Amino acid sequence: MNEFIQHTINGLALGSIYALVALGYTMVFGVLQLINFAHGDIFMVGSFIGLYFIRFAIPNAEPSIFTAIMVLIAAMVGSAIVGVIIEKFAYRPLRKAPRINILITAIGVSLLLEYGGQLVFGASPQFFPDILPRKLIDIGGDIILDSNQLTIFVMSFVLMQILSFLVFKTQFGRSMRAISHSLETANLIGINVNKVILITFIIGSALAGAAGVLYGVAYPKIDPLLGLLPGLKAFIAAVLGGIGNITGAVIGAIILGLSETYVAGYISSTYRDALAFVILIIVLLVRPGGLLGSKKIEKV
Amino acid sequence: MDANTLVVENLKVNYGNVQALKGISFSVPKGKIVSLIGANGAGKTTTLRAISGNCPSNGNVSFHGHSISNKQSYQLVGEGLIHCPEGRGIFPNLTVMENLQLGIVGRHSAKEHFQKNLQIGFELFPRLKERISQAAGTLSGGEQQMLAIARALIGEPELLLLDEPSLGLAPQVVKLIFEIVVKINKEKGVTVLLVEQNAKQALKISDYAYVLETGTISLEGKGSELLDNEDVKKIYLGEH
């Protein structure tokens, strides 16, 4: 039982990082019907922006909540800027082109960030310094609660609450959901579609940037290909929840995070990465719309 | 003299190699109801979409005397030219209230009157009030049409482009919708450009009307005159 609780704690922390990334996938898919393959790489860029911010802007900062929040904000702002550049220069010119063109462009942007990242940051893994005072708290039994995990969970939760407010309570959120139903009608009734799409990229990229920093906190070794696997897994989480559905993305990510840690803990960590793909195949076979998705199957 | 709210000159639209509008010209005087009638595929909806900046077109369109040919939809909504799309032009995944809230999304000047206009909308369509927190997709066809019109009114239009408000609705609902269009026009002074297949109803309430036939205007006249016109009777009103 204790072991189970320990795995659950680890799984929730991992799942909440996936959730932050999955939200970006699902929001962009909602407004553009585009699977933004570059999204996982924005996550990587966020991680590096965090790292360089610590190195050059606050080299002597003591690990503290305050430091962590500063790094988080820097990474979110930096990633948002990268997101804006990608949307404006890579995706917007293709708004009226066939969907396959923009999909291929997304793959191109992804490769550009991965290999451009190797050029700029170097190909070898770098150490992500502690930005939080880490404590291991023994909470009875053999259960160890890592304070970093707790922080990751809390920060993700706070960011998701802010997002949920934006999406469900503001005119921006209503416009975004309107566009996800019909871009044409949204345009017709006076929604500035390009502006809403741009804000969607800003928010999605900022969340990915935050996830990049939290990932660095949990697994302090980062490299320019970092975005590949977590990016794919977050995408699978979004599909599992029903792509385009915001609540679904969070649920899918938590399920994926939990099942990965259970599989690693009870079976073998060798199967950990394969699990996500097994889930993807099962979802596509059994319920292609995802857990909360109901819509028609989209051709890509 | 009445000023014209909308003047359309030589408007052309191509879909690929097909010319959907072959250069039509007409005008909508301030405070009037003007109809475009015609069969399926005559280019009625295309005309509205071209006016509100939703499909590429040639020719000139002016609103309050200024050319709007190069403006985007959301800018036009901001100026008071509001397009109420046909049939199911609402967002089924949003609640009724959220749909109504989007009525002011492009129209800053209407923001402070939102509550007041919402009440006016509820007076016109009491059924919407009962369904305020329901997902709009669960409404009946008639209610969805009412929602679309109410949403357009919340933006305080000066010119309302109304696309097929009677499409697929029961005759009683059609009657109600047309009564409300007249009410909006008479009481609120909203200028209306109405596109309809239901020629009889449309002509009855129109001050002036144009008959559109495969991309050209074949006939025009006062609503009452066209109702008595032999060709119109035969082709569009199903009388012999």
XYZ file of C-alpha atoms in Angstrom:
540
model
C 0.000 0.000 0.000
C 2.740 2.452 0.936
C 4.503 1.696 -2.281
C 1.298 2.407 -4.176
C 0.925 5.809 -2.529
C 4.542 6.610 -3.316
C 4.004 5.753 -6.985
C 0.832 7.790 -7.032
C 2.633 10.870 -5.746
C 5.364 10.466 -8.353
C 2.781 9.881 -11.062
C 0.797 12.989 -10.205
C 3.901 15.167 -10.387
C 4.856 13.717 -13.769
C 1.263 13.902 -14.992
C 0.958 17.572 -14.124
C 4.024 18.379 -16.241
C 2.499 16.443 -19.142
C -0.745 18.312 -18.550
C 0.867 21.726 -18.998
C 2.296 20.627 -22.348
C -0.843 18.755 -23.420
C -2.937 21.893 -22.867
C -0.923 23.725 -25.521
C -1.420 20.916 -28.024
C -5.102 20.773 -27.427
C -5.708 24.539 -27.482
C -3.865 25.015 -30.755
C -5.664 22.034 -32.240
C -8.924 23.574 -31.091
C -8.432 26.826 -32.978
C -6.448 25.677 -36.014
C -7.104 21.924 -36.344
C -3.327 21.743 -36.385
C -1.193 19.284 -34.465
C 1.617 21.618 -33.602
C 4.560 19.240 -33.690
C 6.864 22.060 -32.660
C 5.109 22.322 -29.303
C 7.314 19.744 -27.570
C 10.338 21.713 -28.706
C 8.956 24.924 -27.250
C 8.912 22.978 -23.991
C 12.623 22.302 -24.506
C 13.298 25.947 -25.361
C 11.510 26.951 -22.149
C 13.775 24.692 -20.168
C 16.890 26.268 -21.723
C 15.606 29.797 -21.303
C 15.177 28.949 -17.633
C 18.699 27.561 -17.458
C 20.305 30.572 -19.179
C 18.259 32.973 -17.105
C 19.672 31.399 -13.961
C 23.205 31.406 -15.364
C 23.347 34.939 -16.658
C 20.646 36.956 -14.928
C 20.666 35.568 -11.399
C 23.891 33.554 -11.082
C 24.121 33.952 -7.311
C 20.509 33.429 -6.388
C 19.816 31.077 -3.524
C 17.282 28.356 -4.249
C 13.947 29.661 -3.024
C 10.335 29.905 -4.048
C 11.035 33.442 -5.185
C 13.908 32.318 -7.429
C 11.740 29.563 -8.837
C 8.932 31.949 -9.693
C 11.357 34.350 -11.377
C 12.794 31.531 -13.498
C 9.320 30.313 -14.291
C 8.176 33.730 -15.453
C 11.313 34.263 -17.547
C 10.804 30.898 -19.259
C 7.123 31.576 -19.840
C 7.763 34.991 -21.389
C 10.626 33.663 -23.522
C 8.631 30.691 -24.766
C 5.629 32.876 -25.506
C 7.839 35.064 -27.708
C 9.103 31.972 -29.546
C 5.487 30.858 -29.963
C 4.480 34.232 -31.420
C 7.352 34.153 -33.901
C 6.426 30.650 -35.033
C 2.753 31.497 -35.459
C 3.404 34.776 -37.259
C 6.087 33.626 -39.648
C 5.486 29.912 -40.120
C 1.773 29.260 -39.649
C -0.099 32.487 -40.398
C 1.048 32.756 -44.043
C -0.407 29.270 -44.558
C -3.798 29.988 -43.013
C -5.641 29.410 -46.282
C -3.378 26.648 -47.581
C -4.367 22.961 -47.415
C -4.006 21.557 -43.936
C -1.265 19.127 -44.903
C 1.038 22.065 -45.760
C 0.832 23.572 -42.322
C 1.307 20.136 -40.744
C 4.517 19.604 -42.684
C 5.602 23.121 -41.729
C 5.050 22.202 -38.076
C 7.377 19.238 -38.457
C 9.901 21.548 -40.119
C 9.710 24.050 -37.272
C 10.158 21.188 -34.828
C 13.356 20.021 -36.569
C 14.576 23.614 -36.775
C 14.207 24.068 -33.024
C 15.807 20.708 -32.223
C 18.873 21.118 -34.421
C 19.015 24.886 -34.096
C 18.974 24.191 -30.371
C 21.988 21.907 -30.708
C 23.789 24.702 -32.538
C 22.980 27.338 -29.944
C 22.953 25.367 -26.692
C 25.385 22.595 -27.692
C 24.434 18.964 -28.137
C 25.617 17.606 -24.808
C 23.274 17.477 -21.832
C 23.525 20.287 -19.306
C 22.817 20.341 -15.641
C 19.746 22.233 -14.528
C 20.616 23.865 -11.171
C 18.441 23.709 -8.086
C 16.059 26.603 -7.961
C 14.087 25.300 -5.014
C 15.263 24.355 -1.534
C 14.725 20.634 -1.761
C 13.489 18.720 1.236
C 12.608 15.088 1.501
C 9.726 14.769 3.863
C 9.066 11.421 5.460
C 5.335 11.312 5.900
C 5.079 8.004 7.697
C 5.471 4.493 6.471
C 8.171 4.403 3.848
C 6.565 7.206 1.912
C 8.877 10.030 0.976
C 7.398 13.254 -0.260
C 9.872 15.261 -2.273
C 9.155 18.971 -1.786
C 10.011 19.528 -5.459
C 7.200 17.235 -6.489
C 4.830 19.122 -4.280
C 5.929 22.434 -5.808
C 5.560 21.067 -9.331
C 2.091 19.881 -8.520
C 1.042 23.139 -6.867
C 2.493 25.364 -9.581
C 0.850 23.320 -12.344
C -2.409 23.445 -10.465
C -2.233 27.240 -10.100
C -1.396 27.688 -13.801
C -4.269 25.419 -14.792
C -6.674 27.389 -12.601
C -5.589 30.605 -14.306
C -6.042 28.942 -17.692
C -9.438 27.599 -16.783
C -10.528 31.098 -15.767
C -9.255 32.516 -19.071
C -10.960 29.846 -21.145
C -14.301 29.623 -19.394
C -14.904 33.090 -17.963
C -13.484 35.641 -20.368
C -14.395 36.981 -23.772
C -11.070 35.644 -25.068
C -11.995 32.129 -23.917
C -15.453 32.310 -25.430
C -13.944 33.533 -28.695
C -11.416 30.717 -28.640
C -14.088 28.091 -28.115
C -16.235 29.720 -30.792
C -13.353 29.476 -33.258
C -12.854 25.825 -32.373
C -16.413 25.187 -33.512
C -16.265 27.273 -36.668
C -13.581 29.695 -37.662
C -15.802 31.042 -40.407
C -18.793 31.851 -38.227
C -16.507 33.323 -35.584
C -15.062 35.649 -38.183
C -18.528 36.531 -39.416
C -19.854 37.674 -36.065
C -16.934 39.952 -35.367
C -14.241 37.904 -33.652
C -10.748 39.020 -34.613
C -9.660 35.498 -35.431
C -5.957 36.158 -35.968
C -5.688 37.939 -32.651
C -7.371 35.094 -30.777
C -5.149 32.517 -32.481
C -2.073 34.539 -31.562
C -3.138 34.742 -27.908
C -3.775 30.996 -27.964
C -0.179 30.440 -29.088
C 1.081 32.827 -26.414
C -0.765 30.981 -23.654
C 0.049 27.497 -24.965
C 3.734 28.325 -25.376
C 3.959 29.986 -21.966
C 2.507 26.863 -20.357
C 4.992 24.690 -22.266
C 7.810 26.971 -21.086
C 6.660 26.604 -17.494
C 6.521 22.842 -17.965
C 10.091 22.954 -19.319
C 11.329 24.579 -16.108
C 9.364 22.203 -13.884
C 10.768 19.292 -15.873
C 14.263 20.649 -15.256
C 13.462 20.766 -11.551
C 12.310 17.154 -11.537
C 14.878 15.702 -13.956
C 17.840 18.092 -13.824
C 19.578 17.109 -17.031
C 18.459 18.859 -20.192
C 19.485 18.719 -23.844
C 18.083 20.100 -27.120
C 16.287 16.851 -27.961
C 14.538 16.950 -24.608
C 11.228 17.917 -26.171
C 10.873 14.803 -28.278
C 9.593 12.190 -25.893
C 7.710 14.324 -23.346
C 6.264 16.238 -26.313
C 4.990 13.050 -27.896
C 3.634 11.820 -24.586
C 1.827 15.083 -23.920
C 0.362 14.809 -27.392
C -0.812 11.287 -26.592
C -2.299 12.606 -23.346
C -4.224 15.190 -25.353
C -5.491 12.498 -27.737
C -6.413 10.262 -24.809
C -8.489 13.053 -23.274
C -10.029 14.012 -26.606
C -7.975 16.456 -28.628
C -9.436 19.935 -28.622
C -10.951 19.349 -25.192
C -9.213 21.293 -22.424
C -10.460 19.313 -19.439
C -9.707 16.141 -21.393
C -6.065 17.138 -21.839
C -5.567 17.425 -18.080
C -7.336 14.153 -17.355
C -5.428 12.353 -20.113
C -2.111 13.694 -18.822
C -2.769 12.649 -15.233
C -3.831 9.162 -16.373
C -0.704 8.863 -18.496
C 1.603 10.113 -15.738
C 0.098 7.719 -13.214
C 0.126 4.688 -15.488
C 3.725 5.338 -16.476
C 4.882 5.364 -12.868
C 2.812 2.284 -12.008
C 4.226 0.382 -14.952
C 7.766 1.484 -14.104
C 7.243 0.591 -10.447
C 5.381 -2.708 -10.661
C 6.473 -4.174 -13.983
C 9.675 -2.753 -15.342
C 10.907 0.709 -16.213
C 11.892 -0.691 -19.608
C 8.227 -0.621 -20.600
C 7.660 2.880 -19.307
C 8.081 4.715 -22.601
C 6.316 2.043 -24.618
C 3.207 2.376 -22.484
C 2.253 5.767 -23.889
C 2.218 4.340 -27.388
C 0.233 1.295 -26.316
C -2.327 3.702 -24.863
C -2.342 5.696 -28.096
C -3.011 2.587 -30.167
C -5.785 1.433 -27.848
C -7.446 4.867 -27.865
C -7.306 5.060 -31.634
C -8.801 1.579 -31.942
C -11.465 1.771 -29.275
C -12.393 5.404 -28.882
C -10.721 7.589 -31.504
C -12.452 10.703 -30.202
C -10.735 10.305 -26.834
C -12.302 10.089 -23.367
C -14.131 13.409 -23.464
C -14.115 14.008 -27.188
C -17.272 13.418 -29.123
C -16.638 15.049 -32.432
C -16.201 13.538 -35.823
C -12.920 11.965 -36.761
C -10.596 14.491 -38.332
C -8.556 13.754 -41.377
C -5.036 15.057 -41.071
C -34.001 62.630 -48.929
C -33.072 59.294 -47.481
C -29.414 58.599 -47.370
C -28.304 55.168 -48.401
C -26.833 53.076 -45.614
C -25.332 50.611 -48.041
C -24.414 51.016 -51.685
C -23.162 48.068 -53.710
C -21.662 48.738 -57.120
C -20.710 46.148 -59.696
C -19.984 43.440 -57.135
C -18.323 40.340 -58.572
C -17.350 37.102 -56.872
C -15.603 34.119 -58.397
C -15.420 30.650 -56.939
C -12.614 29.111 -58.935
C -13.748 29.324 -62.555
C -17.372 29.833 -61.648
C -18.621 33.366 -61.521
C -21.086 33.411 -58.629
C -21.869 37.120 -58.873
C -21.597 38.780 -62.246
C -21.444 42.398 -61.203
C -24.528 43.406 -59.265
C -25.458 46.865 -58.039
C -28.058 47.840 -55.499
C -28.574 50.051 -52.513
C -30.179 49.896 -49.101
C -31.710 53.183 -47.890
C -31.434 54.082 -44.225
C -34.192 52.717 -42.010
C -35.664 50.428 -44.665
C -35.989 46.702 -45.137
C -34.559 45.561 -48.462
C -34.770 41.952 -49.631
C -32.748 39.864 -52.006
C -34.835 36.953 -53.172
C -34.041 34.148 -55.534
C -33.633 30.444 -55.904
C -30.944 28.238 -54.419
C -27.546 29.029 -55.864
C -28.571 32.404 -57.229
C -25.843 34.071 -55.182
C -27.838 35.529 -52.296
C -25.672 34.291 -49.457
C -22.546 35.039 -51.490
C -23.689 38.651 -51.777
C -23.969 38.984 -48.011
C -20.640 37.285 -47.449
C -18.952 39.593 -49.931
C -20.441 42.662 -48.245
C -19.340 41.596 -44.778
C -15.817 40.814 -45.942
C -16.053 37.049 -45.834
C -15.184 36.180 -49.382
C -12.870 37.823 -51.881
C -14.749 40.084 -54.284
C -14.355 42.823 -56.864
C -16.399 45.963 -57.141
C -17.223 48.572 -54.587
C -19.243 48.421 -51.406
C -19.802 51.518 -49.320
C -21.321 51.799 -45.891
C -22.439 55.262 -44.703
C -20.674 56.666 -47.745
C -17.259 55.122 -47.026
C -15.818 52.282 -49.042
C -15.566 49.095 -46.985
C -14.247 46.814 -49.708
C -10.915 46.285 -47.989
C -12.122 45.928 -44.440
C -12.217 42.762 -42.407
C -15.368 41.369 -40.857
C -14.485 42.206 -37.285
C -13.803 45.822 -38.253
C -17.193 46.050 -39.952
C -18.938 44.647 -36.906
C -17.196 47.392 -34.953
C -18.765 49.957 -37.261
C -22.250 48.512 -36.894
C -22.561 46.296 -39.944
C -23.588 42.997 -38.427
C -24.064 39.788 -40.357
C -26.471 37.272 -38.873
C -25.496 33.975 -40.518
C -28.029 31.513 -41.816
C -29.600 28.641 -39.959
C -27.204 27.222 -37.471
C -24.835 30.128 -37.266
C -24.526 29.835 -33.517
C -21.900 28.074 -31.436
C -23.451 24.815 -30.201
C -20.562 24.129 -27.831
C -21.170 27.377 -25.950
C -24.126 28.159 -23.701
C -26.918 30.476 -24.806
C -25.522 33.183 -22.526
C -21.996 32.779 -23.897
C -23.323 33.061 -27.430
C -25.069 36.290 -26.482
C -21.944 37.625 -24.776
C -20.086 37.174 -28.049
C -22.540 39.629 -29.590
C -20.375 42.491 -28.343
C -17.011 40.913 -29.068
C -16.267 43.145 -32.033
C -18.489 46.048 -31.072
C -16.917 48.143 -28.341
C -19.569 50.828 -28.407
C -22.231 48.305 -27.360
C -20.383 47.020 -24.316
C -21.922 49.288 -21.739
C -25.421 48.609 -23.039
C -24.982 44.855 -22.821
C -27.348 44.303 -19.882
C -30.012 46.569 -21.362
C -29.804 44.943 -24.790
C -29.847 41.514 -23.205
C -33.183 42.377 -21.586
C -34.499 43.665 -24.913
C -33.436 40.392 -26.499
C -35.274 38.447 -23.792
C -38.416 40.513 -24.343
C -38.323 39.682 -28.041
C -37.484 36.023 -27.421
C -38.698 34.987 -23.947
C -37.770 31.383 -24.697
C -34.081 32.211 -24.746
C -34.256 33.435 -21.185
C -35.495 30.046 -20.001
C -32.572 28.355 -21.699
C -29.855 30.777 -20.711
C -27.375 28.275 -19.279
C -28.115 25.464 -21.722
C -25.624 24.544 -24.444
C -26.855 26.270 -27.594
C -26.615 22.993 -29.510
C -29.516 21.607 -27.485
C -31.929 24.303 -28.713
C -34.502 23.642 -31.397
C -33.944 25.032 -34.891
C -36.264 27.965 -34.275
C -34.645 28.794 -30.970
C -31.195 28.679 -32.567
C -32.370 31.171 -35.158
C -33.760 33.383 -32.415
C -30.446 33.149 -30.612
C -28.566 34.165 -33.747
C -30.806 37.203 -34.209
C -30.670 38.145 -30.529
C -26.877 37.912 -30.611
C -26.739 40.211 -33.632
C -29.059 42.729 -31.919
C -26.915 42.847 -28.789
C -24.201 44.357 -30.966
C -26.547 47.287 -31.739
C -26.420 46.994 -35.532
C -26.985 49.963 -37.766
C -27.277 47.609 -40.706
C -28.334 44.032 -40.124
C -27.518 41.497 -42.832
C -29.990 38.725 -42.238
C -29.341 35.473 -44.050
C -32.288 33.077 -44.552
C -33.916 33.534 -41.158
C -36.745 31.186 -42.156
C -34.546 28.312 -43.308
C -35.911 24.976 -42.135
C -38.392 26.413 -39.644
C -42.049 25.620 -38.981
C -44.481 28.142 -40.553
C -45.528 29.574 -37.182
C -41.941 30.186 -36.161
C -41.284 31.778 -39.529
C -44.179 34.139 -38.945
C -42.846 35.073 -35.512
C -39.350 35.686 -36.844
C -40.633 37.955 -39.601
C -42.776 39.909 -37.134
C -39.684 40.472 -35.062
C -37.665 41.622 -38.052
C -40.340 44.259 -38.702
C -40.328 45.219 -35.040
C -36.556 45.631 -34.991
C -36.813 47.799 -38.068
C -39.712 49.988 -36.963
C -38.943 50.365 -33.273
C -35.181 50.324 -33.234
C -34.639 51.917 -36.624
C -32.289 49.145 -37.701
C -31.763 49.012 -41.455
C -32.178 45.464 -42.716
C -30.831 43.674 -45.759
C -32.722 40.404 -45.865
C -31.860 37.385 -47.953
C -34.679 34.872 -48.358
C -35.918 31.932 -50.332
C -39.318 32.420 -48.756
C -40.149 35.137 -51.255
C -43.735 35.741 -50.215
C -42.989 36.508 -46.587
C -39.923 38.519 -47.473
C -41.725 40.685 -50.050
C -44.565 41.344 -47.630
C -42.309 43.048 -45.125
C -39.867 44.672 -47.557
C -39.825 48.264 -48.648
C -37.860 47.326 -51.697
C -36.617 44.082 -53.187
C -34.253 42.670 -55.762
C -34.611 39.340 -57.528
C -31.319 37.569 -57.994
C -30.966 35.002 -60.749
C -27.687 33.122 -61.330
C -25.507 35.996 -60.261
C -27.369 38.933 -61.792
C -30.277 41.082 -60.690
C -33.149 40.258 -63.016
C -35.864 42.336 -61.448
C -36.346 44.982 -58.799
C -39.164 46.986 -57.327
C -41.171 47.783 -54.235
C -42.061 44.724 -52.185
C -45.755 45.101 -52.891
C -45.172 45.559 -56.622
C -43.104 42.416 -56.893
C -45.772 40.481 -55.027
C -48.136 41.338 -57.891
C -45.618 40.773 -60.644
C -46.650 37.892 -62.897
C -43.140 36.456 -63.348
C -42.412 36.596 -59.656
C -45.735 34.964 -58.898
C -45.042 32.156 -61.304
C -41.458 31.439 -60.448
C -41.032 32.317 -56.792
C -44.462 32.288 -55.244
C -45.660 29.086 -56.841
C -48.881 30.663 -58.152
C -50.198 30.151 -61.635
